[in-house]
Amino acid sequence: MKFKWSIPLLALLSLGLVSVLAKGEKDTTKKQKSWPIFRGNELQTGVASTKLPATLKQLWTFSAKEAIEGTPAIVDGVVYIGSYDGHVYALDLKKGTEKWKYKAGPIMVPVSYHNGRVYVGDEDGDFHCIDAKKGTGIWKISTEVEITSGAAFSGDNILFGTGGEELICVSSAGKRLWKFTVEGGPVKATPSIIGDRTFVAGCDSTLHVIDIKTGKEVSSVELEGQVASTAALDKDRLYVGTMTDQVLAIDWKKGNIPWRFRPKRGRMAFFASVALTEKSVIAGCRNRRIYSLDRTKGTENWSYITKDRIESSPVVVGDRIYAA
């Protein structure tokens, strides 16, 4: 039996939502009307500068033939989304109508947009570059293993992770520039980028600091826990949750961990990526709680209990937090 999967898009988020009032939170990123990559920007902070109404309502529903699990990219009034039915769809943001669809393989990861092109990888191991206006393929490369992360950008270069334990960097022409291997498992986190540095962690319980120009490791930090989520960045610090019930603040330049947060009860994995505001780190946990942590000290400001595990990454919009 085949099922049709649908996705109601409410500006930035999909599926069942929890909205938490978070007074005092402020956007630390530049004002933008688009959401081109997984967590909105190259620092992966998960903070939107747009507005949402106090009470949300479903505006439209788009149906695909199989599951939609990756985050959409939203640019210039167009929603770009991938489905396990093997297609990338471009949808009108206001109406939800299909503008075009592109045939790929089954897609489980976020779609990314950069300089008029849409980028996404599939379960068949192909990484696609698509013309955003026409919906036609520009190039694709094969990695021979499933693509397990969204794409991020450093200048014209594209970075993404694979199930073959690799972080890969390719040029805008689709030429492979370098790869970095993380032992023990897939690279699931969409890369965070600051200056000429990117970061990768996985089943080896280590944060690797990578020079984007060369693909070489410049330093590393032991994390004492596996990582499946994308890290949020600000200057010298990186914030990430682990599969061993911790949220970490990491000084990636000094190579140390200023603080660790572990819940007092209900210790479970932080599978979702954190959001980073001016004062707080917002983390969703599989213990059914959303946490606000003091960004400087790592102490708990508050926690909010939900009805089920938080596995989608929280997004901050104004003074509210949205999570599914």
Short mmCIF file of C-alpha atoms in Angstrom, two decimals:
data_model
loop_
_atom_site.label_atom_id
_atom_site.label_comp_id
_atom_site.label_asym_id
_atom_site.label_seq_id
_atom_site.Cartn_x
_atom_site.Cartn_y
_atom_site.Cartn_z
CA MET A 1 0.00 0.00 0.00
CA LYS A 2 1.32 3.45 -0.92
CA PHE A 3 0.64 6.58 1.11
CA LYS A 4 0.76 10.21 0.03
CA TRP A 5 2.65 12.43 2.42
CA SER A 6 1.73 16.07 2.81
CA ILE A 7 3.56 19.07 4.25
CA PRO A 8 1.84 22.21 5.58
CA LEU A 9 4.42 25.00 5.48
CA LEU A 10 4.05 27.80 8.00
CA ALA A 11 6.74 30.20 6.77
CA LEU A 12 9.73 28.27 8.18
CA LEU A 13 8.38 25.17 9.92
CA SER A 14 6.32 22.10 9.14
CA LEU A 15 4.34 19.40 10.97
CA GLY A 16 2.96 19.65 14.53
CA LEU A 17 4.37 22.67 16.34
CA VAL A 18 5.06 23.68 19.91
CA SER A 19 5.33 27.45 20.42
CA VAL A 20 7.15 28.63 23.54
CA LEU A 21 7.28 32.27 24.65
CA ALA A 22 10.92 33.27 25.10
CA LYS A 23 11.08 36.89 26.19
CA GLY A 24 14.36 38.71 25.74
CA GLU A 25 15.64 36.59 22.87
CA LYS A 26 17.15 38.56 20.00
CA ASP A 27 18.38 37.71 16.54
CA THR A 28 22.19 37.78 16.37
CA THR A 29 22.34 37.48 12.59
CA LYS A 30 21.92 40.02 9.81
CA LYS A 31 18.36 40.74 8.69
CA GLN A 32 17.32 38.42 5.90
CA LYS A 33 14.10 37.48 4.15
CA SER A 34 15.32 34.09 3.00
CA TRP A 35 16.11 30.73 4.62
CA PRO A 36 18.61 29.27 2.13
CA ILE A 37 20.20 26.47 4.20
CA PHE A 38 19.32 24.09 7.02
CA ARG A 39 19.56 26.48 10.01
CA GLY A 40 19.14 29.70 8.04
CA ASN A 41 22.74 30.92 7.73
CA GLU A 42 26.34 29.73 7.58
CA LEU A 43 26.64 29.96 11.38
CA GLN A 44 23.64 27.59 11.66
CA THR A 45 22.04 29.63 14.46
CA GLY A 46 18.41 28.70 13.75
CA VAL A 47 17.13 32.27 14.25
CA ALA A 48 14.75 33.92 11.79
CA SER A 49 14.47 37.69 11.33
CA THR A 50 11.02 37.49 9.75
CA LYS A 51 7.74 37.66 11.71
CA LEU A 52 4.96 35.18 12.41
CA PRO A 53 1.47 35.92 13.76
CA ALA A 54 0.71 35.15 17.41
CA THR A 55 -1.75 32.44 16.35
CA LEU A 56 -0.70 30.17 13.50
CA LYS A 57 -3.04 28.68 10.94
CA GLN A 58 -2.48 26.29 8.08
CA LEU A 59 -2.36 28.20 4.79
CA TRP A 60 -1.96 25.33 2.35
CA THR A 61 -0.88 21.71 2.00
CA PHE A 62 1.34 20.15 -0.64
CA SER A 63 1.25 16.38 -1.14
CA ALA A 64 4.14 14.22 -2.30
CA LYS A 65 4.03 10.46 -2.92
CA GLU A 66 6.43 9.61 -0.09
CA ALA A 67 7.86 11.11 3.09
CA ILE A 68 9.17 14.68 3.37
CA GLU A 69 11.78 14.75 6.14
CA GLY A 70 14.35 17.41 5.22
CA THR A 71 14.10 21.14 5.94
CA PRO A 72 13.04 23.32 2.98
CA ALA A 73 15.05 26.20 1.57
CA ILE A 74 12.97 29.38 1.09
CA VAL A 75 14.25 32.13 -1.23
CA ASP A 76 12.45 34.90 -3.16
CA GLY A 77 8.99 33.51 -2.51
CA VAL A 78 9.84 29.96 -3.56
CA VAL A 79 10.02 26.86 -1.33
CA TYR A 80 12.50 24.16 -2.37
CA ILE A 81 11.88 20.78 -0.76
CA GLY A 82 13.01 17.19 -1.30
CA SER A 83 10.97 14.01 -0.87
CA TYR A 84 11.65 10.33 -0.48
CA ASP A 85 9.59 9.92 -3.66
CA GLY A 86 12.78 10.88 -5.52
CA HIS A 87 11.94 14.46 -6.46
CA VAL A 88 12.98 18.01 -5.58
CA TYR A 89 9.98 20.36 -5.72
CA ALA A 90 9.83 24.12 -6.17
CA LEU A 91 6.61 25.52 -4.69
CA ASP A 92 5.04 28.96 -4.61
CA LEU A 93 5.35 30.16 -0.99
CA LYS A 94 1.99 31.96 -0.95
CA LYS A 95 -0.12 29.34 -2.72
CA GLY A 96 1.73 26.04 -2.30
CA THR A 97 1.41 25.33 -6.02
CA GLU A 98 4.13 23.43 -7.85
CA LYS A 99 6.43 25.50 -10.06
CA TRP A 100 8.62 22.59 -11.14
CA LYS A 101 9.92 19.21 -10.01
CA TYR A 102 13.30 17.60 -10.63
CA LYS A 103 13.93 13.85 -10.67
CA ALA A 104 16.64 12.65 -8.27
CA GLY A 105 16.86 9.68 -5.90
CA PRO A 106 15.11 9.31 -2.52
CA ILE A 107 15.86 12.43 -0.44
CA MET A 108 16.07 12.55 3.38
CA VAL A 109 18.24 15.65 3.89
CA PRO A 110 17.69 19.44 3.79
CA VAL A 111 17.73 21.29 0.49
CA SER A 112 20.14 24.24 0.12
CA TYR A 113 20.13 27.32 -2.13
CA HIS A 114 23.11 29.41 -3.28
CA ASN A 115 23.59 31.91 -6.12
CA GLY A 116 20.57 30.82 -8.16
CA ARG A 117 21.19 27.12 -7.71
CA VAL A 118 19.58 24.41 -5.58
CA TYR A 119 21.79 21.71 -4.04
CA VAL A 120 20.76 18.40 -2.49
CA GLY A 121 22.02 14.85 -2.09
CA ASP A 122 20.03 11.62 -2.23
CA GLU A 123 20.03 8.10 -0.81
CA ASP A 124 21.45 6.72 -4.06
CA GLY A 125 24.67 8.67 -3.44
CA ASP A 126 24.20 11.39 -6.04
CA PHE A 127 24.70 15.07 -5.19
CA HIS A 128 22.70 17.38 -7.47
CA CYS A 129 23.12 20.97 -8.62
CA ILE A 130 19.85 22.34 -10.09
CA ASP A 131 18.94 25.61 -11.82
CA ALA A 132 16.59 27.29 -9.31
CA LYS A 133 14.44 29.02 -11.93
CA LYS A 134 14.16 26.29 -14.55
CA GLY A 135 14.35 23.16 -12.39
CA THR A 136 16.87 21.61 -14.77
CA GLY A 137 20.04 19.81 -13.76
CA ILE A 138 23.35 21.64 -14.10
CA TRP A 139 25.57 18.82 -12.85
CA LYS A 140 25.64 15.88 -10.46
CA ILE A 141 28.38 13.81 -8.90
CA SER A 142 28.26 10.32 -7.44
CA THR A 143 29.68 9.53 -4.00
CA GLU A 144 28.61 5.84 -4.13
CA VAL A 145 27.11 6.18 -0.61
CA GLU A 146 24.04 7.99 0.66
CA ILE A 147 24.22 11.75 1.27
CA THR A 148 23.50 12.32 4.97
CA SER A 149 23.61 16.11 5.45
CA GLY A 150 22.46 19.33 3.85
CA ALA A 151 24.91 21.47 1.91
CA ALA A 152 26.69 24.59 3.20
CA PHE A 153 28.77 27.15 1.34
CA SER A 154 32.15 28.84 1.61
CA GLY A 155 32.43 31.32 -1.23
CA ASP A 156 31.61 29.28 -4.33
CA ASN A 157 32.57 25.96 -2.76
CA ILE A 158 29.99 23.47 -1.46
CA LEU A 159 30.40 21.22 1.57
CA PHE A 160 28.26 18.21 2.58
CA GLY A 161 28.45 14.97 4.54
CA THR A 162 28.01 11.33 3.46
CA GLY A 163 27.27 7.94 4.94
CA GLY A 164 30.77 6.93 3.92
CA GLU A 165 32.21 8.81 6.95
CA GLU A 166 33.25 11.75 4.79
CA LEU A 167 32.90 15.52 4.66
CA ILE A 168 33.25 16.46 0.99
CA CYS A 169 34.06 19.82 -0.61
CA VAL A 170 33.32 20.47 -4.28
CA SER A 171 33.58 23.53 -6.52
CA SER A 172 30.66 25.35 -8.15
CA ALA A 173 31.53 23.41 -11.32
CA GLY A 174 31.10 20.07 -9.52
CA LYS A 175 34.80 19.29 -9.20
CA ARG A 176 35.87 17.45 -6.04
CA LEU A 177 38.36 19.55 -4.12
CA TRP A 178 38.94 17.45 -1.00
CA LYS A 179 37.39 15.03 1.47
CA PHE A 180 37.89 14.54 5.20
CA THR A 181 37.16 11.18 6.84
CA VAL A 182 35.49 10.84 10.25
CA GLU A 183 35.97 7.31 11.55
CA GLY A 184 33.03 5.26 12.77
CA GLY A 185 29.91 6.57 11.11
CA PRO A 186 28.06 8.95 8.80
CA VAL A 187 28.51 12.74 8.79
CA LYS A 188 24.93 13.85 9.51
CA ALA A 189 25.50 17.49 10.49
CA THR A 190 25.18 20.21 7.88
CA PRO A 191 28.54 22.03 8.10
CA SER A 192 28.85 25.22 10.16
CA ILE A 193 31.24 27.75 8.65
CA ILE A 194 33.07 30.78 9.99
CA GLY A 195 35.84 32.44 7.98
CA ASP A 196 38.07 29.74 6.50
CA ARG A 197 37.09 27.12 9.07
CA THR A 198 34.43 24.42 9.14
CA PHE A 199 33.68 21.79 11.75
CA VAL A 200 32.71 18.13 11.69
CA ALA A 201 31.89 15.63 14.42
CA GLY A 202 30.27 12.21 14.39
CA CYS A 203 30.54 8.75 15.87
CA ASP A 204 34.17 9.27 16.85
CA SER A 205 33.06 11.66 19.65
CA THR A 206 35.53 14.30 18.45
CA LEU A 207 35.10 17.79 17.04
CA HIS A 208 37.42 18.31 14.08
CA VAL A 209 38.36 21.85 13.04
CA ILE A 210 39.00 21.88 9.28
CA ASP A 211 40.78 24.39 7.04
CA ILE A 212 38.32 24.88 4.17
CA LYS A 213 41.04 25.77 1.67
CA THR A 214 43.02 22.56 2.16
CA GLY A 215 40.61 20.11 3.82
CA LYS A 216 43.22 19.46 6.50
CA GLU A 217 42.50 19.22 10.23
CA VAL A 218 44.03 22.09 12.18
CA SER A 219 42.88 21.00 15.66
CA SER A 220 40.40 18.75 17.47
CA VAL A 221 38.46 18.58 20.75
CA GLU A 222 37.36 15.40 22.54
CA LEU A 223 33.61 15.55 23.23
CA GLU A 224 32.96 12.34 25.19
CA GLY A 225 29.85 11.71 23.13
CA GLN A 226 28.72 11.05 19.57
CA VAL A 227 27.15 13.90 17.58
CA ALA A 228 24.30 13.73 15.05
CA SER A 229 23.26 17.39 15.07
CA THR A 230 24.52 20.59 13.45
CA ALA A 231 26.52 22.97 15.66
CA ALA A 232 25.66 26.65 16.07
CA LEU A 233 28.53 29.14 15.92
CA ASP A 234 29.40 32.58 17.24
CA LYS A 235 32.96 33.87 17.02
CA ASP A 236 35.18 31.60 19.12
CA ARG A 237 32.45 29.36 20.50
CA LEU A 238 30.51 26.49 19.06
CA TYR A 239 27.39 24.98 20.67
CA VAL A 240 26.16 21.43 20.02
CA GLY A 241 24.14 18.63 21.58
CA THR A 242 25.38 15.04 21.88
CA MET A 243 23.81 11.60 21.81
CA THR A 244 25.05 11.12 25.38
CA ASP A 245 22.60 13.59 26.98
CA GLN A 246 24.76 16.74 26.96
CA VAL A 247 24.83 20.19 25.39
CA LEU A 248 28.36 21.56 25.04
CA ALA A 249 29.92 24.98 24.61
CA ILE A 250 33.25 24.55 22.85
CA ASP A 251 36.00 27.14 22.48
CA TRP A 252 37.30 25.83 19.17
CA LYS A 253 40.32 28.17 19.12
CA LYS A 254 41.57 27.21 22.59
CA GLY A 255 40.48 23.60 22.23
CA ASN A 256 38.55 23.41 25.51
CA ILE A 257 34.95 23.06 26.72
CA PRO A 258 33.88 26.04 28.91
CA TRP A 259 30.69 24.30 30.01
CA ARG A 260 28.61 21.15 29.75
CA PHE A 261 24.89 20.93 30.45
CA ARG A 262 23.27 17.66 31.43
CA PRO A 263 19.57 17.43 32.45
CA LYS A 264 18.94 16.61 36.10
CA ARG A 265 16.32 14.06 35.08
CA GLY A 266 15.20 12.28 31.94
CA ARG A 267 18.69 11.97 30.49
CA MET A 268 18.36 11.25 26.78
CA ALA A 269 20.02 12.29 23.54
CA PHE A 270 20.04 15.82 22.16
CA PHE A 271 19.37 14.75 18.57
CA ALA A 272 18.04 18.10 17.35
CA SER A 273 20.34 21.01 16.51
CA VAL A 274 20.41 23.91 18.96
CA ALA A 275 19.31 27.49 18.23
CA LEU A 276 21.54 30.34 19.35
CA THR A 277 20.25 33.75 20.46
CA GLU A 278 22.00 36.76 21.99
CA LYS A 279 21.67 35.36 25.53
CA SER A 280 20.61 31.73 25.27
CA VAL A 281 21.15 28.32 23.75
CA ILE A 282 17.83 26.65 22.90
CA ALA A 283 17.98 22.85 22.85
CA GLY A 284 15.32 20.21 22.22
CA CYS A 285 15.82 16.82 23.86
CA ARG A 286 14.44 13.35 23.40
CA ASN A 287 13.33 13.51 27.05
CA ARG A 288 10.33 15.57 25.83
CA ARG A 289 11.75 18.88 27.00
CA ILE A 290 12.90 22.12 25.41
CA TYR A 291 15.66 23.87 27.36
CA SER A 292 16.84 27.45 27.47
CA LEU A 293 20.43 27.60 28.69
CA ASP A 294 22.50 30.61 29.69
CA ARG A 295 24.90 31.11 26.81
CA THR A 296 27.79 32.18 29.04
CA LYS A 297 27.47 29.73 31.93
CA GLY A 298 25.50 26.81 30.57
CA THR A 299 23.04 26.95 33.46
CA GLU A 300 19.36 26.22 32.90
CA ASN A 301 17.14 29.28 32.49
CA TRP A 302 14.00 27.17 32.12
CA SER A 303 12.65 23.99 30.58
CA TYR A 304 9.32 23.29 28.91
CA ILE A 305 7.81 19.80 28.84
CA THR A 306 6.08 18.56 25.69
CA LYS A 307 4.00 15.48 24.87
CA ASP A 308 6.70 13.64 22.94
CA ARG A 309 10.37 13.62 21.96
CA ILE A 310 11.81 16.75 20.36
CA GLU A 311 13.70 15.60 17.27
CA SER A 312 13.22 18.54 14.90
CA SER A 313 15.51 21.50 15.49
CA PRO A 314 13.95 24.52 17.29
CA VAL A 315 13.70 27.82 15.43
CA VAL A 316 13.52 31.22 17.15
CA VAL A 317 11.22 33.81 15.60
CA GLY A 318 10.98 37.10 17.53
CA ASP A 319 10.26 36.31 21.17
CA ARG A 320 9.01 32.76 20.49
CA ILE A 321 10.54 29.36 19.93
CA TYR A 322 8.96 26.86 17.52
CA ALA A 323 9.72 23.14 17.69
CA ALA A 324 8.07 19.93 16.49
#
